[in-house]
mmCIF file of C-alpha atoms in Angstrom:
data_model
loop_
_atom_site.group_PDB
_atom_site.id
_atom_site.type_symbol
_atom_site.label_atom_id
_atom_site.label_comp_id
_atom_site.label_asym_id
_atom_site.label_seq_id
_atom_site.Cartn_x
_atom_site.Cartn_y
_atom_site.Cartn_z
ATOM 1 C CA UNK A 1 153.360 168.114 156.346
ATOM 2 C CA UNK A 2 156.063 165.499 155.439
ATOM 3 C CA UNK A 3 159.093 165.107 157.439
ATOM 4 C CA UNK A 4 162.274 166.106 155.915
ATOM 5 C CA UNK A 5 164.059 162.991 155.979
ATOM 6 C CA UNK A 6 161.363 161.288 154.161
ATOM 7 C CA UNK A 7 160.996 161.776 150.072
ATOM 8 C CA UNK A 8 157.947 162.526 148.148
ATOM 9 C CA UNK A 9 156.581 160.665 145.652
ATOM 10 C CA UNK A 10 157.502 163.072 143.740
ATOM 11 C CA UNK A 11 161.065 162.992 144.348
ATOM 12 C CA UNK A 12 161.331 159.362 144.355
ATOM 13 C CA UNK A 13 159.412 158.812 141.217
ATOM 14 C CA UNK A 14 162.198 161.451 139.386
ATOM 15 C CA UNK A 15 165.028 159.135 141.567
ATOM 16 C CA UNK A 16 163.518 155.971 140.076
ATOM 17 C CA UNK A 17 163.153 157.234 136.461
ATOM 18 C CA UNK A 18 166.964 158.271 136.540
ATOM 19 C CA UNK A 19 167.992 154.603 137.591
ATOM 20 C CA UNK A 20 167.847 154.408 141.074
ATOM 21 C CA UNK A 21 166.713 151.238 142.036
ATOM 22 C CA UNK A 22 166.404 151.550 145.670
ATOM 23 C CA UNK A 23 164.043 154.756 145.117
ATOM 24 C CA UNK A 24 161.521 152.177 143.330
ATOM 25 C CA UNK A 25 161.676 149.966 146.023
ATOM 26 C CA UNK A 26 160.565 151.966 148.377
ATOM 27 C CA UNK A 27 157.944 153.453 145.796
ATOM 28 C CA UNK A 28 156.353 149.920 145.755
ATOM 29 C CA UNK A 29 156.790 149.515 149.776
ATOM 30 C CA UNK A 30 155.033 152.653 150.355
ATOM 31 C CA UNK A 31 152.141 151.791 147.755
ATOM 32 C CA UNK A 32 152.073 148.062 148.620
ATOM 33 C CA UNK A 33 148.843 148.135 150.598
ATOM 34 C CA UNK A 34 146.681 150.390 148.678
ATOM 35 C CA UNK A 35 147.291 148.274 145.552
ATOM 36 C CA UNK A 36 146.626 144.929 147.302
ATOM 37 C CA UNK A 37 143.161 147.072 148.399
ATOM 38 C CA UNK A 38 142.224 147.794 144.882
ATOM 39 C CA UNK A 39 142.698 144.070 144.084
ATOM 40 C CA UNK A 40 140.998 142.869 146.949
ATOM 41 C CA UNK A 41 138.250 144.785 146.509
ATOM 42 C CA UNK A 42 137.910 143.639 142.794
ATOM 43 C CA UNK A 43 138.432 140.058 143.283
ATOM 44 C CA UNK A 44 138.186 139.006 146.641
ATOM 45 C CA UNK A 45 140.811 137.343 148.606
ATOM 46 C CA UNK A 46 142.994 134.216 146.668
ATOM 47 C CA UNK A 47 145.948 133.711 144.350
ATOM 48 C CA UNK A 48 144.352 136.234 141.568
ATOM 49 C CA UNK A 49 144.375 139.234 143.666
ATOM 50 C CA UNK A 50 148.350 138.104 144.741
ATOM 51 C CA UNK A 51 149.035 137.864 140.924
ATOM 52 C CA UNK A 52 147.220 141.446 140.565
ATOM 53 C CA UNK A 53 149.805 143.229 142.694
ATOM 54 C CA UNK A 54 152.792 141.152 141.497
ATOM 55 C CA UNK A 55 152.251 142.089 137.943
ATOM 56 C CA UNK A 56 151.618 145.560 138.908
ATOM 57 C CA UNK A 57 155.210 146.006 140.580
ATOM 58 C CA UNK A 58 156.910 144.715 137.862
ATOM 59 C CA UNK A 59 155.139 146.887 135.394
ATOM 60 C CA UNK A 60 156.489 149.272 137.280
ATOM 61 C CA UNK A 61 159.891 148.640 137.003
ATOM 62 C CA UNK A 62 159.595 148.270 133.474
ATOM 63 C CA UNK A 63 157.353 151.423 133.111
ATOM 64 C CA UNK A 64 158.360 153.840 135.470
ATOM 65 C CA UNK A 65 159.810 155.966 133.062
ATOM 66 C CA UNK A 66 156.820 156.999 131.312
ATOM 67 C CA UNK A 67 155.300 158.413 134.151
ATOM 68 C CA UNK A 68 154.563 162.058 133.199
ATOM 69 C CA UNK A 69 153.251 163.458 136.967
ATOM 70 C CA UNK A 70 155.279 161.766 139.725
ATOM 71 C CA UNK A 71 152.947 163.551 141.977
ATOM 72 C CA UNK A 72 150.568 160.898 140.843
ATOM 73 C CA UNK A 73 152.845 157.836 140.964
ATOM 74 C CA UNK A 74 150.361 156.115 143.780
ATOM 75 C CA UNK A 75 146.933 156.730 141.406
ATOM 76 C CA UNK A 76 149.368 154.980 138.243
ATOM 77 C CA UNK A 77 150.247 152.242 140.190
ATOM 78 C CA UNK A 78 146.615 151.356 141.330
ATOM 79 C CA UNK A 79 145.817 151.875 137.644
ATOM 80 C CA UNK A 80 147.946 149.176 136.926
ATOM 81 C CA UNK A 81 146.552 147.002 139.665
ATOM 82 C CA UNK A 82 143.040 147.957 138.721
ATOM 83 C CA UNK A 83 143.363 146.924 134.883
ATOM 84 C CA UNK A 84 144.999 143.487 136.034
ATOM 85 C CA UNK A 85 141.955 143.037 138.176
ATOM 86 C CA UNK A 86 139.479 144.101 135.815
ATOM 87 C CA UNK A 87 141.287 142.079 132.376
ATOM 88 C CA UNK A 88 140.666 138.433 134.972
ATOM 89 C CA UNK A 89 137.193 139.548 135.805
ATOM 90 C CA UNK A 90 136.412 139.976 132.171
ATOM 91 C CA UNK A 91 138.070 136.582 131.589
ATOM 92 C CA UNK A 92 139.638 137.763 128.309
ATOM 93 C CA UNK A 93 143.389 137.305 127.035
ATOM 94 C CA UNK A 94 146.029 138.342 129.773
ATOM 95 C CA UNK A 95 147.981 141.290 128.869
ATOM 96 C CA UNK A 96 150.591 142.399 131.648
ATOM 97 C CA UNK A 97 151.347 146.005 132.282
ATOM 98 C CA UNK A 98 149.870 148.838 130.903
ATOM 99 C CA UNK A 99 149.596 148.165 126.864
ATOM 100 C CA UNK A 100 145.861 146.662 127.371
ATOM 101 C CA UNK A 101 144.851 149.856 129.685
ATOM 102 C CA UNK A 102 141.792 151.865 128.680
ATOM 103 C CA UNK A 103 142.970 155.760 128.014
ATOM 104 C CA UNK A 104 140.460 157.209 130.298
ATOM 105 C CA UNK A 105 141.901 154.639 133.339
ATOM 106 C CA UNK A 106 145.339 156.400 132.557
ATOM 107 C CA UNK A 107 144.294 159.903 131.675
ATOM 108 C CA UNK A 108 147.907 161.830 131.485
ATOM 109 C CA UNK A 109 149.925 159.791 133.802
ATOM 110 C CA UNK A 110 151.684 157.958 131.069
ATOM 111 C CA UNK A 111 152.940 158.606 127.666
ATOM 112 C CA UNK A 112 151.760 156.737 124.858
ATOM 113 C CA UNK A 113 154.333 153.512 124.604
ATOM 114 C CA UNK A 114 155.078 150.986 121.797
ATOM 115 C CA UNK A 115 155.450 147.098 122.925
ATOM 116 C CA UNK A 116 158.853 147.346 121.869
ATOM 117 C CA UNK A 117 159.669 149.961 124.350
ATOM 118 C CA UNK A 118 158.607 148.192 127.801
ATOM 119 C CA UNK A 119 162.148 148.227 128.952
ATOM 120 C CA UNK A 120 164.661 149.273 125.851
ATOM 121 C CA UNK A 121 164.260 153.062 126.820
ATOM 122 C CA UNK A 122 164.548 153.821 130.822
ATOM 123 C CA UNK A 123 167.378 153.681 133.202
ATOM 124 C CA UNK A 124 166.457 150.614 134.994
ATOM 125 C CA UNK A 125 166.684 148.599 132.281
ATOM 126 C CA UNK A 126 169.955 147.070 132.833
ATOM 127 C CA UNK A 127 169.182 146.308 136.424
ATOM 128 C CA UNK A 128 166.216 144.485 135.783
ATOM 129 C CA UNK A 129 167.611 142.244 132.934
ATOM 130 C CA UNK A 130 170.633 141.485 135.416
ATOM 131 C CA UNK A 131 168.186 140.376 138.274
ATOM 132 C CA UNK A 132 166.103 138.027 135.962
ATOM 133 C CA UNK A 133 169.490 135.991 135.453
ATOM 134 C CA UNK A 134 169.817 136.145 138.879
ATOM 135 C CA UNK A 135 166.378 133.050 138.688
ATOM 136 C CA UNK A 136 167.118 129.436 137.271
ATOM 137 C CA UNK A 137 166.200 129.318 133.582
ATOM 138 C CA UNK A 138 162.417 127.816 133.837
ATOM 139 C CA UNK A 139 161.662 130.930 136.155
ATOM 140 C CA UNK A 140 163.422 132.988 133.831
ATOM 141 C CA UNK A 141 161.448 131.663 130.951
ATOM 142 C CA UNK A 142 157.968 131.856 132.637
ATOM 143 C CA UNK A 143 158.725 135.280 133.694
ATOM 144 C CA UNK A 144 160.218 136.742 130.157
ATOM 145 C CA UNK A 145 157.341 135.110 128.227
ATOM 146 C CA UNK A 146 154.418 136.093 130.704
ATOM 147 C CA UNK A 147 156.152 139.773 130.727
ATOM 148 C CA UNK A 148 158.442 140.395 128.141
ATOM 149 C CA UNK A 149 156.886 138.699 125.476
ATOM 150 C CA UNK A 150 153.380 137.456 123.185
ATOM 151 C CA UNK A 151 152.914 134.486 125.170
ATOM 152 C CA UNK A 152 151.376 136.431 127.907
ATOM 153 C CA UNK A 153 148.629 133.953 129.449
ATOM 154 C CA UNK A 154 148.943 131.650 131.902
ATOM 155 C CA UNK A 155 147.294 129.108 129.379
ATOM 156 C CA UNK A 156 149.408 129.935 126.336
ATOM 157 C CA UNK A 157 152.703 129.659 128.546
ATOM 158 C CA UNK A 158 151.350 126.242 130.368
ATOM 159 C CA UNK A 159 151.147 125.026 126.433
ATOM 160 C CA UNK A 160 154.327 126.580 125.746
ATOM 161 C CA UNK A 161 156.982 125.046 128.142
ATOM 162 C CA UNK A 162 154.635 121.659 127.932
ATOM 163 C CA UNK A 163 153.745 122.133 132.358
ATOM 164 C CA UNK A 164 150.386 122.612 134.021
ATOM 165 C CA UNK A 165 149.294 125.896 134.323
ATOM 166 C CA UNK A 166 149.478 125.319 138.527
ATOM 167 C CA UNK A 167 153.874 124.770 137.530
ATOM 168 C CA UNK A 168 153.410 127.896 135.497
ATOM 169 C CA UNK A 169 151.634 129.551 138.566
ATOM 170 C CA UNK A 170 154.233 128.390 140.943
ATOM 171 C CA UNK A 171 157.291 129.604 138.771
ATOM 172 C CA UNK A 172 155.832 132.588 138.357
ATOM 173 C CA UNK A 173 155.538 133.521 141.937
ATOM 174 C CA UNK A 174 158.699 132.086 142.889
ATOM 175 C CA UNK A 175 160.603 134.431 140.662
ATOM 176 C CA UNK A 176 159.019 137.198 141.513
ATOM 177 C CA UNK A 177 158.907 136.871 145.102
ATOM 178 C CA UNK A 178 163.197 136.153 144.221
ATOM 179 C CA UNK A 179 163.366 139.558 142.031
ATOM 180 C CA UNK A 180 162.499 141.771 144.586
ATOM 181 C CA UNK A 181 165.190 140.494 146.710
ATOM 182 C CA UNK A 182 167.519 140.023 143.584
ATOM 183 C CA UNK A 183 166.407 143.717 142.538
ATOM 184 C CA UNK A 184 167.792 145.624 145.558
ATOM 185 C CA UNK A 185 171.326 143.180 146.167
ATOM 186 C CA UNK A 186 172.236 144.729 142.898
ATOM 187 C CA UNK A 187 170.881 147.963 142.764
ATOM 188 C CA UNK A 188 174.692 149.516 143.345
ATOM 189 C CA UNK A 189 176.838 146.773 141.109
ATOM 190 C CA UNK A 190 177.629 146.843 137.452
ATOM 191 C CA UNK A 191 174.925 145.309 134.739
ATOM 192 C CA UNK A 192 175.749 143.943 131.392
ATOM 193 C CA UNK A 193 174.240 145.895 128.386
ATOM 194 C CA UNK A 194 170.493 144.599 128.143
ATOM 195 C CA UNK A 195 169.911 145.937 124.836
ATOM 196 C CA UNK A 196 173.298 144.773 123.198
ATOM 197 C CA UNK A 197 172.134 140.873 124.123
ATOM 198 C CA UNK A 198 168.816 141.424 122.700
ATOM 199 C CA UNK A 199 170.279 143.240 119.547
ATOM 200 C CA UNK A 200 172.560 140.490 119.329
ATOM 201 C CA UNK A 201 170.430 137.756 119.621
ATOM 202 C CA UNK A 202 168.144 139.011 116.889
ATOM 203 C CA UNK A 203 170.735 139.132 114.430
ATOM 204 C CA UNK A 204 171.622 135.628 115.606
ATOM 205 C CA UNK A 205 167.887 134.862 114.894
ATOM 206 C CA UNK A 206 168.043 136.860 111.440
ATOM 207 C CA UNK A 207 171.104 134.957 110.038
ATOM 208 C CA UNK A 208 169.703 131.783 111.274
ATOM 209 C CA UNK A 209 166.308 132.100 109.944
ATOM 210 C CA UNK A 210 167.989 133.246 106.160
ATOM 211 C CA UNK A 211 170.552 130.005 106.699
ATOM 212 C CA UNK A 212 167.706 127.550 107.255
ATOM 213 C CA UNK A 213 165.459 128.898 104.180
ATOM 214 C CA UNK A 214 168.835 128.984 101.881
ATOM 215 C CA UNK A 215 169.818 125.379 103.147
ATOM 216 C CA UNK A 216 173.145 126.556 104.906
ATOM 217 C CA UNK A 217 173.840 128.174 108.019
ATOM 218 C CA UNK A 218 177.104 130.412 107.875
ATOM 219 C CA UNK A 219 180.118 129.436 109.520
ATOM 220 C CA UNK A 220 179.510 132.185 112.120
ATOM 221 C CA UNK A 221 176.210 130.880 113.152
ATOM 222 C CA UNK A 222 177.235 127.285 113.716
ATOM 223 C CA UNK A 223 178.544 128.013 117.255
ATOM 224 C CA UNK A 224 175.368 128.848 118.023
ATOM 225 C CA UNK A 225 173.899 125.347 117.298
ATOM 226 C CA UNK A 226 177.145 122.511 118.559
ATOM 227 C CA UNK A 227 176.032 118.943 118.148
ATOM 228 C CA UNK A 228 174.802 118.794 121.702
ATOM 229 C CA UNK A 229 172.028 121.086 121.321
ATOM 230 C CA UNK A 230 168.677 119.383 121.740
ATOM 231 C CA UNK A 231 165.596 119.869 120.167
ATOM 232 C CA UNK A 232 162.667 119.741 123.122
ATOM 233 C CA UNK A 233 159.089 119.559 122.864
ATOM 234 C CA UNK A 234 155.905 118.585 120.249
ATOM 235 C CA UNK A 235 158.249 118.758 117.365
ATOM 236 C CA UNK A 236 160.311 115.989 118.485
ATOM 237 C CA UNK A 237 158.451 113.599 117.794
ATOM 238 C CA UNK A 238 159.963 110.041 118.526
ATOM 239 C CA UNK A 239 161.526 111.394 121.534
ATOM 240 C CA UNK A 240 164.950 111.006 122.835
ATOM 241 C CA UNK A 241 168.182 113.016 122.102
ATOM 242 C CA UNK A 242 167.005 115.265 118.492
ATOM 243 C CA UNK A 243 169.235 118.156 117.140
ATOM 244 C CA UNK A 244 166.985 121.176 116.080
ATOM 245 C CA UNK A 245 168.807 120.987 112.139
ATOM 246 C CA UNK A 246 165.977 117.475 110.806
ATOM 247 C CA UNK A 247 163.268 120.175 111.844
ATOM 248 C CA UNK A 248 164.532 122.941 109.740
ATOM 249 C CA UNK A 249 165.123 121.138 107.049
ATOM 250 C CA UNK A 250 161.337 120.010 107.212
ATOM 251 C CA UNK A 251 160.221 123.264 107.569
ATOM 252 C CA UNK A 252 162.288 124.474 104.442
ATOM 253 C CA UNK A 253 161.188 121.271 102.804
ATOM 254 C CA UNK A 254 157.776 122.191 102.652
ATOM 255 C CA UNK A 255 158.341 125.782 101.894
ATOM 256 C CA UNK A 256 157.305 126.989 105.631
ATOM 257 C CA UNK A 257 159.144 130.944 105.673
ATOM 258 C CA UNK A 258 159.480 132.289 109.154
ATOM 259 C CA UNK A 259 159.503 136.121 109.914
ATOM 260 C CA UNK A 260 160.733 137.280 112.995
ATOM 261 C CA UNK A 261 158.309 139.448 115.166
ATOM 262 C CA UNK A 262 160.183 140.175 118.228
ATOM 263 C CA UNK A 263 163.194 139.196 120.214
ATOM 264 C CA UNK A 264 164.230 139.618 124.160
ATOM 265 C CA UNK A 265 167.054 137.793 125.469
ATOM 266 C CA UNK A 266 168.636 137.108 128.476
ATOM 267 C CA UNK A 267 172.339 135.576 128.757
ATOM 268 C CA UNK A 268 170.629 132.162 129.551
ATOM 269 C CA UNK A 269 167.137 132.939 128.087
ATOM 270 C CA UNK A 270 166.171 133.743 124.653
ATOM 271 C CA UNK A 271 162.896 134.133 122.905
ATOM 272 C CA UNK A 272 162.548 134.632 119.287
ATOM 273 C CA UNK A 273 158.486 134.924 118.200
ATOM 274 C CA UNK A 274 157.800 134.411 114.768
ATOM 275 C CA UNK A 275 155.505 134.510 112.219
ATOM 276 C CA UNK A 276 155.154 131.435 109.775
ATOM 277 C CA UNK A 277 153.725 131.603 106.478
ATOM 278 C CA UNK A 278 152.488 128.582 104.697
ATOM 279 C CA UNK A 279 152.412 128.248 100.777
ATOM 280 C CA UNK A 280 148.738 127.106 99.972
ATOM 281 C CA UNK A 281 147.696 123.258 99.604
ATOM 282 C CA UNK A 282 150.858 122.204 102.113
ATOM 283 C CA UNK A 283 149.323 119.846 104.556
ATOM 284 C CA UNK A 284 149.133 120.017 107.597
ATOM 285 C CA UNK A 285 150.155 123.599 107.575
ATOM 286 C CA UNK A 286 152.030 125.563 110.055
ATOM 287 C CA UNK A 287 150.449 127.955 112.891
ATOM 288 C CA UNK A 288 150.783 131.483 112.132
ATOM 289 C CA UNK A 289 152.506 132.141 114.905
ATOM 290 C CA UNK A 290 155.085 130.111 116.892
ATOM 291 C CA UNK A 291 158.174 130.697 119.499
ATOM 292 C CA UNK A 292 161.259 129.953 119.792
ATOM 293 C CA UNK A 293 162.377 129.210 123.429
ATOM 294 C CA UNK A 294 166.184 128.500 123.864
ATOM 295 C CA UNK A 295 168.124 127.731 126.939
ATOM 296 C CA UNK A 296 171.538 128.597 126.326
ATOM 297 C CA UNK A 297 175.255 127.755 128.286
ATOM 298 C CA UNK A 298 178.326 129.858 127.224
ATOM 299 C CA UNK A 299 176.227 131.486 124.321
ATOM 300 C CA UNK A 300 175.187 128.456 122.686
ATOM 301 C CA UNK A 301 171.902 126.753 122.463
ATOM 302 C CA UNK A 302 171.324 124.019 124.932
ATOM 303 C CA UNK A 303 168.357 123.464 124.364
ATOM 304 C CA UNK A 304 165.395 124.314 121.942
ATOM 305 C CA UNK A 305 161.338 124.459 122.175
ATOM 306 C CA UNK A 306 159.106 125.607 119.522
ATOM 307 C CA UNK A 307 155.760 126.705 121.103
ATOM 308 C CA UNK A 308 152.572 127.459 119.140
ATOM 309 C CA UNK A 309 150.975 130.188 121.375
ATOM 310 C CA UNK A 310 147.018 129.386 120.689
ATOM 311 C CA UNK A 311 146.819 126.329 119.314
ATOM 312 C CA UNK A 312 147.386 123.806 122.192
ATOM 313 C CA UNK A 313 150.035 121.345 123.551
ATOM 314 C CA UNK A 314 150.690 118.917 120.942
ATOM 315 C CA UNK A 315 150.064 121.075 117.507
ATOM 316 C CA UNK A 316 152.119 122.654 115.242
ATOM 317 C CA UNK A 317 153.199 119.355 113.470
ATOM 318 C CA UNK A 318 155.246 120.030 109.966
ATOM 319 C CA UNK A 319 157.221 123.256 111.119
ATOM 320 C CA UNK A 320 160.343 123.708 113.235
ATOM 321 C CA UNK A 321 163.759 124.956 113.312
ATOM 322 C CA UNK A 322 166.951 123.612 111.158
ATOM 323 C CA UNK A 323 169.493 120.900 109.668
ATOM 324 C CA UNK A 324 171.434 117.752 110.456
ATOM 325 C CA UNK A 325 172.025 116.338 114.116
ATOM 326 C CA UNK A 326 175.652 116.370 112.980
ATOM 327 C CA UNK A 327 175.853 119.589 112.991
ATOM 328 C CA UNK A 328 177.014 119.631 109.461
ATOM 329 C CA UNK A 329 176.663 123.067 107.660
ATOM 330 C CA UNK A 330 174.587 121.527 105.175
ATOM 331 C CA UNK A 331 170.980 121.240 105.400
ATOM 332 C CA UNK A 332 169.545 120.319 102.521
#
C-alpha cells in the first residue's frame, strides 16, 4: 500500500508532463538505482554505464511528455537506459534518447515522435532551455550538439569543437552533473520563450544563408555579424583574428549552396546544421553535411566554427560561411 503523503508514479508522471519540474526530479530520484542496475548489468562498472544513466535522465526531461501509461514511467525509463547500453555494446553511431529505440523495447509507452519534436512540444521545455544557459558556453555546446542536435557522437563532437574526445567526455559530465542542480533552482522562476529563440535564430540562419548566395547580406542581418566576430576552426586557415564574410564569399565563389536542416538555439548557443551541395567538377568539394556552431554575446556572433560531422578534424576545405572582415555589406 503506498502512504498518502507519497505520489505515485502515476501522479507524478501526469505532474511532470504538465510542467512541474520538481515532480521529474523526484521521478529520476526514485528510479535512479534501477536504471544504474540495467546499465551495470549491460556494461559492467566504468564511465559508459555513468554516461548510460546520464543520457537517460535527460531524455527524460525532454521526453516525458510522450509517455502514454505513467503507471509505467519506471519500465520507460529503463528502456531508455537499456537502448543507451545496448547502442555502445553494438559499437554503432550514438543516438541519445529514444529516436534509435527498437518498437518492441517501447511497446505503447511512448507515442511515435519526430526529431523535431524532442523538446518544442511539452511543458518543460522552457525550463530546460533556461537551465542549459545556466552552463558556460563549451558545456552548453557539447551538451546541445550531443542532445539536441546531428552531431550526436562523442567522436563527431571531439572533431567538431577541434578537443579530444576525453574534453568532450569531461564537458559532458560536468554539465550534466550542473543541470540537475540548475534544473530544480529554477523550477518556480520565469523562463524565456525556448521556441521563439530557436524560431528566431532560423530565420537569422535563412536570411543569412540567401545574403551569402546573392552576395549581400541585408541591413538587418549585419548586426548579427559586427567586425569583431571571429571565424574559428579548420576553415581558418592561416590562423589568427579571421571574420567569417572571406569564407562565404569562397563558398559562393565556387557555387557551394547551403540548405538548412535544423536549428536549436540557446541565448549564447546556436547551432545551424546544413546541408551543402556541390556543383559537379568543383574541386575539392564540400562535405554534404556541415555545422554551424556560434557563440554569441548580446545577440551577436562572437564567434564562429564550421564542423564537418563525419569527415574528421581538418576537412571540409573550400566551404564556409560569408563576406569581408570589414564587415562591409558587400560580398562579392
Amino acid at each position: 500500500m503506498v502512504p498518502l503523503d507519497r505520489p505515485t508514479d502515476e501522479e507524478l508522471t501526469r505532474r511532470a508532463q504538465a510542467g512541474e519540474s520538481g515532480a521529474l526530479g523526484l521521478l529520476l530520484t526514485r528510479h535512479q538505482a534501477p536504471m544504474r542496475a540495467v546499465a551495470l548489468s549491460l556494461l559492467g562498472y566504468g564511465p559508459d554505464a555513468e554516461d548510460a544513466v546520464q543520457d537517460a535522465a535527460l531524455t527524460a526531461l525532454r521526453r516525458i511528455g510522450d509517455v502514454r501509461e505513467p503507471a509505467a514511467v519506471g519500465a520507460w525509463l529503463r528502456a531508455i537506459v537499456r537502448n543507451a547500453a545496448r547502442m555502445r555494446l553494438r559499437a554503432v553511431r550514438e543516438f541519445p534518447g529514444l529516436d534509435g529505440l527498437e518498437s518492441a523495447q517501447l511497446g505503447d509507452l511512448v507515442e511515435p515522435a519526430q526529431p523535431e519534436r524532442l523538446i518544442e512540444q511539452h511543458a518543460l521545455r522552457d525550463w530546460i532551455w533556461d537551465a542549459v544557459e545556466e552552463l558556460p558556453q563549451e558545456q552548453q555546446l557539447v551538451l546541445m550538439l550531443r542532445h539536441f542536435s546531428g552531431i550526436t557522437s562523442y567522436q563527431e563532437i571531439a572533431e567538431a569543437c577541434e578537443v579530444p574526445v576525453g574534453t568532450v567526455r569531461s564537458r559532458l559530465n560536468q554539465a550534466r552533473a550542473k543541470m540537475a542542480k540548475v534544473l530544480l533552482s529554477t523550477a518556480t522562476g520565469g523562463h524565456d520563450d525556448a521556441a521563439a529563440l530557436t524560431e528566431d535564430s532560423r530565420q537569422e540562419a535563412e536570411v543569412t544563408l540567401d545574403g551569402a548566395m546573392r552576395g549581400q547580406l541585408p541591413p538587418e542581418i549585419l548586426e548579427l555579424w559586427p567586425a569583431e566576430t571571429e571565424l574559428v576552426g579548420v576553415l581558418n586557415k592561416e590562423g589568427g583574428r579571421l571574420h567569417p564574410f572571406p569564407a562565404m564569399q569562397e563558398t559562393r565563389t565556387k557555387g557551394v549552396t547551403q540548405h538548412l536542416r535544423h536549428v536549436v538555439a540557446s541565448r549564447d548557443v546556436a547551432i545551424w546544421e546544413m546541408e551543402a551541395v556541390t556543383p559537379a567538377g568543383v574541386p575539392n568539394p564540400c562535405p554534404p553535411a556541415l555545422a554551424w556552431l556560434m557563440f554569441r554575446r548580446d545577440g551577436r556572433v562572437q564567434r564562429l566554427r564550421v564542423a564537418f560531422p563525419g569527415t574528421g578534424a581538418g576537412t571540409g576545405t573550400g566551404t564556409g560561411t560569408g563576406a569581408r572582415s570589414d564587415g562591409a555589406q558587400q560580398l562579392s
